[in-house]
Tab-separated table of C-alpha atoms and ligand atoms in Angstrom:
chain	number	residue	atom	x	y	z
Q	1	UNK	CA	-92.332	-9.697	13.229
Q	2	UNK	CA	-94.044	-6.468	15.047
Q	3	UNK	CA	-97.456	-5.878	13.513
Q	4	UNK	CA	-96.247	-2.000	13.722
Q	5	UNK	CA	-92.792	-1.210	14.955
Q	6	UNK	CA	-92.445	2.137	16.703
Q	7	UNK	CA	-89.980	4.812	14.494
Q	8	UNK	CA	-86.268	4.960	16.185
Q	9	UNK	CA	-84.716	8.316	15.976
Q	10	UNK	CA	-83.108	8.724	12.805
Q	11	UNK	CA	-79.736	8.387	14.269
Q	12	UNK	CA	-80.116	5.843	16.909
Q	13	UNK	CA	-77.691	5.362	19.727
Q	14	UNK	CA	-77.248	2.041	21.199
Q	15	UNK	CA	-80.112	2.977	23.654
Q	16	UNK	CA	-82.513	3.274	21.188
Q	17	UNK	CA	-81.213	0.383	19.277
Q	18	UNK	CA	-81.864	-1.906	22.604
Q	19	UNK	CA	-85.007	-0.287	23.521
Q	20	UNK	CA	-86.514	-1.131	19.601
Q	21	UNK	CA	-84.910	-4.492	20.042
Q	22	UNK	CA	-86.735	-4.712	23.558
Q	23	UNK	CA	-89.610	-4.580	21.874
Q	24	UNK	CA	-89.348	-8.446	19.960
Q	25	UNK	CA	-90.981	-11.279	21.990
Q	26	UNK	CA	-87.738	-13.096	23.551
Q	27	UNK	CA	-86.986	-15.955	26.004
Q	28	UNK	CA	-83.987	-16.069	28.202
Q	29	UNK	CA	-81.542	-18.735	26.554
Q	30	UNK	CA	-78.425	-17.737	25.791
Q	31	UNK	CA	-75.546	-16.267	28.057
Q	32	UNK	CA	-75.315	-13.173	26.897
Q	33	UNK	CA	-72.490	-10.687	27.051
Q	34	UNK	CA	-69.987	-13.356	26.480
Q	35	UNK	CA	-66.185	-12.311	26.998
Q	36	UNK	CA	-64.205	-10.466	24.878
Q	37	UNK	CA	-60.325	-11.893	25.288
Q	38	UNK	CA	-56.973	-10.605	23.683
Q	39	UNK	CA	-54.978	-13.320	21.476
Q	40	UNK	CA	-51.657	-11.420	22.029
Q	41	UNK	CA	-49.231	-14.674	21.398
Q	42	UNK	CA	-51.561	-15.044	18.170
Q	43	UNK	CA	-50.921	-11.181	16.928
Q	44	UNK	CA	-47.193	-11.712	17.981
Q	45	UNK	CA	-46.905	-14.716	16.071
Q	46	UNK	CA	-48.195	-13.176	12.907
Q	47	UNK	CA	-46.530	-9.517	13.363
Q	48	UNK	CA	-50.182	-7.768	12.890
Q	49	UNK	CA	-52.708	-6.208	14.675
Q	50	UNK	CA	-54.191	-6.374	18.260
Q	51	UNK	CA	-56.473	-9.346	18.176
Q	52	UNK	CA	-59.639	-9.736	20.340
Q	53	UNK	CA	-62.192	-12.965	20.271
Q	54	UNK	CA	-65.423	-12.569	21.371
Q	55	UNK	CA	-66.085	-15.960	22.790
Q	56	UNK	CA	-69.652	-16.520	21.161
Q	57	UNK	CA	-68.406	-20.278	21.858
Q	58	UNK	CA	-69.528	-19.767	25.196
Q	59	UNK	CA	-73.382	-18.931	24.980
Q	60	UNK	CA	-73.818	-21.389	27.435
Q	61	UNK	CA	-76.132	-24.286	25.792
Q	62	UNK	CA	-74.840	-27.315	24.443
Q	63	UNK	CA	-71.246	-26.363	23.818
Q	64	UNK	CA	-73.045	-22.574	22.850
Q	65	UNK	CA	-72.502	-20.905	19.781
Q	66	UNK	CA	-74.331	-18.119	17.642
Q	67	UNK	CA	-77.636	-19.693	17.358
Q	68	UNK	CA	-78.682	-19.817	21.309
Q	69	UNK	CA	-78.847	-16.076	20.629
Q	70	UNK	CA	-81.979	-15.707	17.504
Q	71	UNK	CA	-83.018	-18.544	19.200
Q	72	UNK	CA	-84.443	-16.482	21.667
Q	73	UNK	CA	-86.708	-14.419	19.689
Q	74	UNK	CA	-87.734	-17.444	17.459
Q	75	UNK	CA	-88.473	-19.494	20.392
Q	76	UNK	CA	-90.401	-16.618	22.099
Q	77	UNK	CA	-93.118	-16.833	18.850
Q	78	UNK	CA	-92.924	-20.821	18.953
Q	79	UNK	CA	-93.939	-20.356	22.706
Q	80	UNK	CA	-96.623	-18.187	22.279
Q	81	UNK	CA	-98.280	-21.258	20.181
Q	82	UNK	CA	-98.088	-23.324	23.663
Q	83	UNK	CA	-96.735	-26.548	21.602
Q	84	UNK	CA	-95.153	-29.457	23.637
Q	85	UNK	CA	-92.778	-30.641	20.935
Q	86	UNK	CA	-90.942	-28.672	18.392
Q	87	UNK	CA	-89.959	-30.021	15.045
Q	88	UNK	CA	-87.612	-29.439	12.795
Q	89	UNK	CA	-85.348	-30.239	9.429
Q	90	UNK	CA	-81.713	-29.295	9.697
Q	91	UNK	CA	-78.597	-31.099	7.895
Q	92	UNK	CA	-77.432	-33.957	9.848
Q	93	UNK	CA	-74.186	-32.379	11.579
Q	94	UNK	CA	-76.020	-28.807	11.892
Q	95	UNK	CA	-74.818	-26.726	14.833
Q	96	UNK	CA	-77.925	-24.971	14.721
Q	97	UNK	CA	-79.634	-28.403	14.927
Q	98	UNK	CA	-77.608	-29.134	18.317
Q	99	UNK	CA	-78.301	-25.705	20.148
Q	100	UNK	CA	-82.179	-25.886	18.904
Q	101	UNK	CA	-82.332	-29.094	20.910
Q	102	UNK	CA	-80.853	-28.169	23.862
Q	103	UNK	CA	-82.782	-24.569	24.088
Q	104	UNK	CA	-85.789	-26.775	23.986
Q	105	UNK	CA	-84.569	-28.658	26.949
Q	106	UNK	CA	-84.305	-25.549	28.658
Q	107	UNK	CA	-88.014	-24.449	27.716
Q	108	UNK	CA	-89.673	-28.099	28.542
Q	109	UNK	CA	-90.381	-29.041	25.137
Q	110	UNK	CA	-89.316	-32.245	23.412
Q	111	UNK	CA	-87.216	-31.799	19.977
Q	112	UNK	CA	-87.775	-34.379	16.943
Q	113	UNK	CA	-85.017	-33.572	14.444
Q	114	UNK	CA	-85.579	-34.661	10.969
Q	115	UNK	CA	-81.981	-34.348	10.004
Q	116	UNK	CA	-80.780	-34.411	5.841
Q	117	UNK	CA	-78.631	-37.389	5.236
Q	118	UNK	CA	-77.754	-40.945	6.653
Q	119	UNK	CA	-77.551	-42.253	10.275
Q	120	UNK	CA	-73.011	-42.565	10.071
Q	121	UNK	CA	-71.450	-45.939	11.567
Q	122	UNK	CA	-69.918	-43.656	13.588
Q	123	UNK	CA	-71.952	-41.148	15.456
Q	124	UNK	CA	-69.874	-38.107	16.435
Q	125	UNK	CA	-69.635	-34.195	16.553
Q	126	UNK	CA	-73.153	-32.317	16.507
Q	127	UNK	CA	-75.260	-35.265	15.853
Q	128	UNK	CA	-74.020	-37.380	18.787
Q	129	UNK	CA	-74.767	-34.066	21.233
Q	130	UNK	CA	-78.045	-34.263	19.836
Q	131	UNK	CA	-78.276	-38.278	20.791
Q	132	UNK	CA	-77.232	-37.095	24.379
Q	133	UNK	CA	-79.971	-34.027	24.610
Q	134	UNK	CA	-82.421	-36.260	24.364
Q	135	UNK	CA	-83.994	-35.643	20.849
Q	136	UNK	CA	-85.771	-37.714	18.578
Q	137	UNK	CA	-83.799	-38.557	15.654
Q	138	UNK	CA	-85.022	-38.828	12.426
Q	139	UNK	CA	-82.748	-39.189	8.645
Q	140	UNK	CA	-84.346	-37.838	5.377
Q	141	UNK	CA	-82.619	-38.570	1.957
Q	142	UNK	CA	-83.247	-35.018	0.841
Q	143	UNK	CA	-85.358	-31.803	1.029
Q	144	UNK	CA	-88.510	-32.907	-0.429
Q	145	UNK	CA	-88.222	-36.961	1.756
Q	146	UNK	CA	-87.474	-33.958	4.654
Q	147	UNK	CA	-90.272	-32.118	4.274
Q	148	UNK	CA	-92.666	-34.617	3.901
Q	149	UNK	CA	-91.193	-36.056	7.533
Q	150	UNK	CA	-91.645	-33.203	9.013
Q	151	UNK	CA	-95.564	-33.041	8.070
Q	152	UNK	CA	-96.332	-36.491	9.307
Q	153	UNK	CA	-94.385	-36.498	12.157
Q	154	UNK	CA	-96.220	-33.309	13.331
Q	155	UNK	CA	-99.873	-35.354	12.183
Q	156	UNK	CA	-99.083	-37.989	14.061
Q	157	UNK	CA	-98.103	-36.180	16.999
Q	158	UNK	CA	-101.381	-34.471	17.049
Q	159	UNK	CA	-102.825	-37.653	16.244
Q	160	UNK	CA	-101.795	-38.710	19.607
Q	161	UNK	CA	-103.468	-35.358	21.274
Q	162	UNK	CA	-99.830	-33.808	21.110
Q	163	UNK	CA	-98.906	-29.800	19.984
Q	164	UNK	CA	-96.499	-29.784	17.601
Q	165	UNK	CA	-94.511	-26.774	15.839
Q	166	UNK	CA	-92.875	-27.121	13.116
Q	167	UNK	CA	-89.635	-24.684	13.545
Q	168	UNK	CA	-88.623	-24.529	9.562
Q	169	UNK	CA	-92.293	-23.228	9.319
Q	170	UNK	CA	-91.289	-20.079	11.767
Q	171	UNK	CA	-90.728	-16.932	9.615
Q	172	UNK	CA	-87.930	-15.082	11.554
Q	173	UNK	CA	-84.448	-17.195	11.483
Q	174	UNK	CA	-83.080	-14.778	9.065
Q	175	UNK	CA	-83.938	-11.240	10.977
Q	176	UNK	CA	-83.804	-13.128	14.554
Q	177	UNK	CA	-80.289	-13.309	13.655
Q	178	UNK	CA	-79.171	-10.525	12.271
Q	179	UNK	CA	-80.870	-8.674	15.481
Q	180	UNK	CA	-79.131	-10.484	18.100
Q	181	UNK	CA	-75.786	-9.698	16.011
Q	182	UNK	CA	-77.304	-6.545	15.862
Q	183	UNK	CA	-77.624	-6.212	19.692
Q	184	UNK	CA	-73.722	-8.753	19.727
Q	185	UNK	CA	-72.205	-5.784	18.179
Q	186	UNK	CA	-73.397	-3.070	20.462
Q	187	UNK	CA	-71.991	-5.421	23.473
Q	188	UNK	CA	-68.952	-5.298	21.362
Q	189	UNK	CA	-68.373	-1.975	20.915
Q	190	UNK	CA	-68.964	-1.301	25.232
Q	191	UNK	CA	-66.537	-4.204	25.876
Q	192	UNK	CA	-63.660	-2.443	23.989
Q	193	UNK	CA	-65.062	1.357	24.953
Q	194	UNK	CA	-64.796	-0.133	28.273
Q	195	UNK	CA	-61.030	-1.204	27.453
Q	196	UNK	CA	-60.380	2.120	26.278
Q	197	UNK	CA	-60.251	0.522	22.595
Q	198	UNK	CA	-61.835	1.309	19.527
Q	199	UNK	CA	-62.263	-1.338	16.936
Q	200	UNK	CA	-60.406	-0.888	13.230
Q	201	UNK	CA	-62.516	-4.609	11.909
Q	202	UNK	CA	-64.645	-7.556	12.659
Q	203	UNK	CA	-64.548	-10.799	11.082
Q	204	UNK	CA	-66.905	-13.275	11.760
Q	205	UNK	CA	-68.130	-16.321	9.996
Q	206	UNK	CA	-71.894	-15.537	7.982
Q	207	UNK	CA	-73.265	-16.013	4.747
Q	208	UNK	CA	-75.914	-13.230	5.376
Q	209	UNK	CA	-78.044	-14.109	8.785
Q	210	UNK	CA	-75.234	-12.534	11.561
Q	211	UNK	CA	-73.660	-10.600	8.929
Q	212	UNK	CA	-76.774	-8.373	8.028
Q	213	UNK	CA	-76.394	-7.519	12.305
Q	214	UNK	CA	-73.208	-6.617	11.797
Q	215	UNK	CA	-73.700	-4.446	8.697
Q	216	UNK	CA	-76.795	-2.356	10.518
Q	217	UNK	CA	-74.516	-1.835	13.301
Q	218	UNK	CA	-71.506	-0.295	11.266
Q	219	UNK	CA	-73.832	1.612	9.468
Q	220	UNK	CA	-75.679	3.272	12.833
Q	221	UNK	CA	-72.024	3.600	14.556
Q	222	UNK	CA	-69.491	3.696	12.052
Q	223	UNK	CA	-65.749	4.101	12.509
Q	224	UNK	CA	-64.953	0.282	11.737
Q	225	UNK	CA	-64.839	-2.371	8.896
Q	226	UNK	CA	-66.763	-5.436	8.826
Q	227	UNK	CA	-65.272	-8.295	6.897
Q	228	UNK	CA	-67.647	-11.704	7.290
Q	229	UNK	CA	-66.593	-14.932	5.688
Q	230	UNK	CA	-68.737	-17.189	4.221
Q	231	UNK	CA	-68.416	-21.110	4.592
Q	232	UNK	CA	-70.181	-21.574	1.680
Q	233	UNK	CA	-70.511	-20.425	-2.156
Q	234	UNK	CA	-74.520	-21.043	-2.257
Q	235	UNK	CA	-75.610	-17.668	-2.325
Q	236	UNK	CA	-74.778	-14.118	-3.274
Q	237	UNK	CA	-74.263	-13.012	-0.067
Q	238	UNK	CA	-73.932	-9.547	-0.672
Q	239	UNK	CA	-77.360	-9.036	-1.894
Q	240	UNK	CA	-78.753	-11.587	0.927
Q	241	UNK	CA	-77.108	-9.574	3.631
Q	242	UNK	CA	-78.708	-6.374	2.324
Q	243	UNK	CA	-82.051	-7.760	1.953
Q	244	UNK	CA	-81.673	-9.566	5.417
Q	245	UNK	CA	-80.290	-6.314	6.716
Q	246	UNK	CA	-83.657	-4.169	4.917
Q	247	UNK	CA	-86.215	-6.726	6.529
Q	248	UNK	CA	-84.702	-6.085	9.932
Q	249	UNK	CA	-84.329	-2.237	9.811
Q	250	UNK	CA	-87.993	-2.563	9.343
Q	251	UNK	CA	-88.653	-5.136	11.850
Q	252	UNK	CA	-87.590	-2.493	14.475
Q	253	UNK	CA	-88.518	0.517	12.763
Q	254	UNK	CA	-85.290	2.319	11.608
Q	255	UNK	CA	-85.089	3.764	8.967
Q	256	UNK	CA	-81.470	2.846	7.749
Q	257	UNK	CA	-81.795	0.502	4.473
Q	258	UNK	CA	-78.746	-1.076	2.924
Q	259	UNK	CA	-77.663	-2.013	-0.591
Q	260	UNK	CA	-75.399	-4.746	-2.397
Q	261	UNK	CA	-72.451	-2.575	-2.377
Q	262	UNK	CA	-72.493	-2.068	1.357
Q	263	UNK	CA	-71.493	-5.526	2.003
Q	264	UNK	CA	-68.507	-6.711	2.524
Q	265	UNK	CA	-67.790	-10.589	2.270
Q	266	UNK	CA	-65.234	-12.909	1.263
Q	267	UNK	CA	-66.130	-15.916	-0.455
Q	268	UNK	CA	-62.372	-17.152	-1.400
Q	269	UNK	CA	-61.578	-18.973	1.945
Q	270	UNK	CA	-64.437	-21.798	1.488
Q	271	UNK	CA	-62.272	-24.209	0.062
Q	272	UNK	CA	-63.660	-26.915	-2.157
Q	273	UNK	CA	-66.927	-26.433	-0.844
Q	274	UNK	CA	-69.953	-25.720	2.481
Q	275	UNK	CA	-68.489	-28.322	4.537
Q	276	UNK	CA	-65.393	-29.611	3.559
Q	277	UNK	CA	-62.077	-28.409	5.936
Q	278	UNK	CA	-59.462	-26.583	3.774
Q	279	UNK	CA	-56.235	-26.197	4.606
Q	280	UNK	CA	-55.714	-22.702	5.447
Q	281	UNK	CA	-58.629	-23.295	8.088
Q	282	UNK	CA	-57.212	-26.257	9.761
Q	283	UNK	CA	-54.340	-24.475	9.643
Q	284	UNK	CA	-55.738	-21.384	11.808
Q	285	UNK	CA	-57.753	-24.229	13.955
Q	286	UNK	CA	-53.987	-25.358	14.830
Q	287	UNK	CA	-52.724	-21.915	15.698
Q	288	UNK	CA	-55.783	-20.308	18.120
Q	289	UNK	CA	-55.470	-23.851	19.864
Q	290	UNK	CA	-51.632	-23.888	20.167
Q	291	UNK	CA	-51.221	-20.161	20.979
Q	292	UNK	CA	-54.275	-18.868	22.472
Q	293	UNK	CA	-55.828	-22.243	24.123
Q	294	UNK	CA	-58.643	-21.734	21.046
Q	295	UNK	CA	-60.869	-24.172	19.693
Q	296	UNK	CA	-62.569	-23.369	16.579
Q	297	UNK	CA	-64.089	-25.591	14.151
Q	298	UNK	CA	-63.175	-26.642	10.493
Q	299	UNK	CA	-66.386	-25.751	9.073
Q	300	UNK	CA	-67.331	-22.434	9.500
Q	301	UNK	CA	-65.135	-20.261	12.092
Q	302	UNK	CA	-61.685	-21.709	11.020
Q	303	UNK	CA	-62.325	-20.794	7.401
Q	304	UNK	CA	-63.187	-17.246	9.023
Q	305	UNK	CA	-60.080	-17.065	10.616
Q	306	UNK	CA	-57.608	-18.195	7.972
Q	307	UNK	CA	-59.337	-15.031	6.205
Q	308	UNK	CA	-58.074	-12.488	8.874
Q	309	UNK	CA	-54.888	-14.394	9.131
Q	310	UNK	CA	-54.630	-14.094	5.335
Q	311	UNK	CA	-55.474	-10.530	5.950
Q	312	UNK	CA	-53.011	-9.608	8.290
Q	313	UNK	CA	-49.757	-11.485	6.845
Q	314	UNK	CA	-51.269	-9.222	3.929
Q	315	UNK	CA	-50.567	-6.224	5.999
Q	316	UNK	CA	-54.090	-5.070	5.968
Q	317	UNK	CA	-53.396	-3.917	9.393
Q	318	UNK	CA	-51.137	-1.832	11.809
Q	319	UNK	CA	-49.612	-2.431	15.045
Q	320	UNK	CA	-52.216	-0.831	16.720
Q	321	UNK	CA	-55.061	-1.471	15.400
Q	322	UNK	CA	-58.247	-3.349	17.243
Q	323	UNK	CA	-59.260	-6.461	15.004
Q	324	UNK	CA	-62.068	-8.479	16.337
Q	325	UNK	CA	-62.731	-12.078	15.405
Q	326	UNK	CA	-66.092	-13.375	16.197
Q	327	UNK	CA	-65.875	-17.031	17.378
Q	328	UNK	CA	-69.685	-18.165	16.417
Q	329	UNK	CA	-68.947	-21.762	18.040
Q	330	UNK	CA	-69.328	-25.180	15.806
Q	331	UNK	CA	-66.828	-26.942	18.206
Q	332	UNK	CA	-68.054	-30.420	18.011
Q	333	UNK	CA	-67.357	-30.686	14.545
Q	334	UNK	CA	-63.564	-30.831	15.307
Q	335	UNK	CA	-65.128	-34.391	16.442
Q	336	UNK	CA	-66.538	-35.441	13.452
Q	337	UNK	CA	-63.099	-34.053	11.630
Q	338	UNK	CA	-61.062	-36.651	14.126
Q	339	UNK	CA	-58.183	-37.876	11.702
Q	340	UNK	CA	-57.284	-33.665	10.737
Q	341	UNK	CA	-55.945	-33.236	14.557
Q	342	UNK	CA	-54.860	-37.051	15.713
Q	343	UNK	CA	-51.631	-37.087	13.896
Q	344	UNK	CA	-50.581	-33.903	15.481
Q	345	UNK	CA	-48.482	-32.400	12.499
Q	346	UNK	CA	-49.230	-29.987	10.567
Q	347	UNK	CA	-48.814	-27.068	12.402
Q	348	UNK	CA	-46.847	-24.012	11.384
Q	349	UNK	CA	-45.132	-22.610	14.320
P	401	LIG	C1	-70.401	-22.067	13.848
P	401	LIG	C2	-71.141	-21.252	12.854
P	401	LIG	N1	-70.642	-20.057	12.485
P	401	LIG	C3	-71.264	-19.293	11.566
P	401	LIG	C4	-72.437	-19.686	10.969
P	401	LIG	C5	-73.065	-18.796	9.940
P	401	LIG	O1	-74.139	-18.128	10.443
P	401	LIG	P1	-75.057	-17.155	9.551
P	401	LIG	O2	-74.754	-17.400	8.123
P	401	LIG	O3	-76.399	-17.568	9.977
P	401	LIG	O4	-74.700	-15.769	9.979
P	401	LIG	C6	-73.018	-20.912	11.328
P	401	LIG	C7	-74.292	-21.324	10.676
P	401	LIG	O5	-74.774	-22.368	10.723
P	401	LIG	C8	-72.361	-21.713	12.294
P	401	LIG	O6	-72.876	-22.886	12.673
C-alpha cells in the first residue's frame, strides 16, 4: 500500500508502531478507542478469570463493529479516485456489507450492493439496515452472476457520466485489517496499563484479517496469548494469518515476519458450518446478555465466546488472570436469528 515504507526500529514501541501506521492514507470513520468494560458477574458465574470486553460493537456506524475500522484506510484509497458511488459484492446478510454502506453515507457517496443470494420474504438483520442506509440493492445467484453485476452496474453508471469504484477491486481489505487490529491492540494494552492490568489472553472472532493484527502485536509486545476463533472452516487460517500478518509487516516497514506455527486459532467452535448458530454460541449469546447486559451475535462473536467459555470451565485460567474478549459487533444478525431468543429458554443459569 506505501510505494516505499520507511524502516521501524527493529524493536518498535507502540510509538513507532502508530507513527508507521500514521503513515497509510486514512479517513475519519470509526469511533475509535472504544471502551474496555469488566464482565465480573460473567467470570463469577463461570469460576475463571477476570474478564474484559472491548466493546468494538460500538465503533459508532450503523450498529459499529470491526469493519468501520480498515474501512478507514480502504476508503482513504477509494477517495483518492474522487468516485461518487462505490460498488460492491458482499453475501447478502454481510456485516461488512452494512458498515460499508453507512461509512459511505458518512463520506457523501452512494453505495450499490450487489449482495450473494435471494431477496428473503422477510427482510431482517444486516440486510434490512442496509434498506434503511439508503443503498441500492442488488441479488446475484453466485460469484461469477456477482461479478458480472458488479461490472455493468459500474458501465452503466459511467454510462450515465457517473464515477464508480468498485470496492472488491480495492487491494487492501486483508492488511487494512489486520493494521487497525494492529493499532486495536496497542489501545488495548494502554486501556488495561492504564487499569494497572496486564493481559494473560485475547480472544476475538477472525479467520485471518483481525487476527494477523493481533499476532504482529503479540509478537512486538509479548507477555500475552492470542487465541482467535474462526466462524468458519474455509481456510487454513494459520497459514492465512501469517501471510496476512507478512504483507502487513511490510506494508509499514517492520521487519518482524511470522510463520504457520505462530498462529494460534481454533477452528472447533464453528459448528456445522460459516453461518449456521451452534449451540454452545447461542448459549454464550444468552449468558453476556443475561449477566453482563451483552449482545453478541450467533454468527461470528458468540462462537468466539463459547471458545473462551469452553476455555475457562477448562481451567485454562487463574483467578487473576486478565482475559480479553474482543466483541467485533454482528448484532443485527440476532434479528435475522429471531426464533433462537423468542422462546426465552434455553439459558443455563
Ligand atoms: C462480527 C464479525 N466478527 C468477526 C469477523 C471476522 O473478521 P476477520 O476474519 O476479517 O478478522 C467478521 C467478518 O466478517 C464479523 O462480521
Amino acid at each position: 500500500m506505501n510505494d516505499s515504507p520507511a524502516v521501524v526500529a527493529t524493536h518498535p514501541g507502540f510509538a513507532e508502531v502508530r507513527a508507521a501506521i500514521a503513515r497509510i492514507p486514512r479517513v475519519d470513520i470509526a469511533i475509535k478507542n472504544t471502551p474496555m468494560t469488566e464482565a465480573p458477574n460473567l467470570a463469577r458465574l463461570l469460576g475463571g478469570p477476570r474478564i474484559f470486553v472491548k466493546r468494538d460493537d460500538l465503533t459508532g456506524v450503523a450498529f459499529g463493529g470491526n469493519k468501520l475500522r480498515n474501512l478507514e484506510f480502504r476508503l482513504a484509497r477509494t477517495m483518492a479516485e474522487k468516485p461518487d458511488v462505490v460498488i460492491v459484492g458482499l453475501d447478502l446478510q454481510s456485516n461488512s456489507a452494512r458498515q460499508t454502506v453507512g461509512a459511505c453515507n458518512k463520506l457523501g457517496l452512494e453505495t450499490i450492493l450487489v449482495l450473494e443470494g435471494s431477496r428473503p420474504n422477510q427482510v431482517q438483520g444486516n440486510l434490512l439496515v442496509d434498506y434503511l442506509l439508503g443503498a441500492e440493492v442488488h441479488f446475484a445467484r453466485d460469484r461469477q452472476e456477482q461479478r458480472r453485476l458488479l461490472d455493468s452496474l459500474a458501465e452503466e453508471c459511467r454510462r450515465k457520466g457517473r464515477k464508480p469504484h468498485i470496492l472488491n477491486d480495492n487491494p487492501m481489505f486483508d492488511v487494512a485489517s489486520a493494521v487497525a487490529y494492529l493499532e486495536t491492540t496497542i489501545e488495548m494494552l494502554e486501556q488495561l496499563d492504564a487499569m494497572g492490568l496486564k493481559p494473560t489472553a485475547f480472544y476475538m472472532s477472525s479467520s485471518g484479517k483481525g487476527a494477523a493484527g493481533l499476532e504482529i502485536a503479540r509478537k512486538l509486545f509479548g507477555g500475552f496469548a492470542v487465541h482467535c476463533v474462526t466462524a468458519t472452516s474455509e481456510f487454513d487460517v494459520p497459514s492465512r494469518t501469517a501471510k496476512i500478518a507478512n504483507e502487513t509487516c511490510e506494508a509499514l516497514g517492520l521487519s518482524l515476519r511470522l510463520a504457520p506455527s505462530d498462529i494460534t486459532n481454533f477452528g472447533e467452535f464453528v459448528g456445522e458450518r460459516y453461518g449456521v448458530p451452534s449451540d454452545a454460541g447461542n448459549e454464550a449469546t444468552r449468558l453476556f446478555a443475561r449477566h453482563e447486559g451483552i449482545i453478541l451475535d450467533p454468527v461470528y462473536t458468540g462462537k468466539a465466546a463459547s471458545g473462551m467459555i469452553a476455555h475457562i470451565r477448562a481451567g485454562r485460567f487463574k483467578r487473576d488472570d486478565v482475559v480479553v474478549f474482543v466483541h467485533t459487533g454482528g448484532t443485527p444478525a440476532i434479528f435475522t436469528w429471531n426464533q433462537l431468543w423468542a422462546d426465552g429458554k434455553g439459558a443455563t443459569s
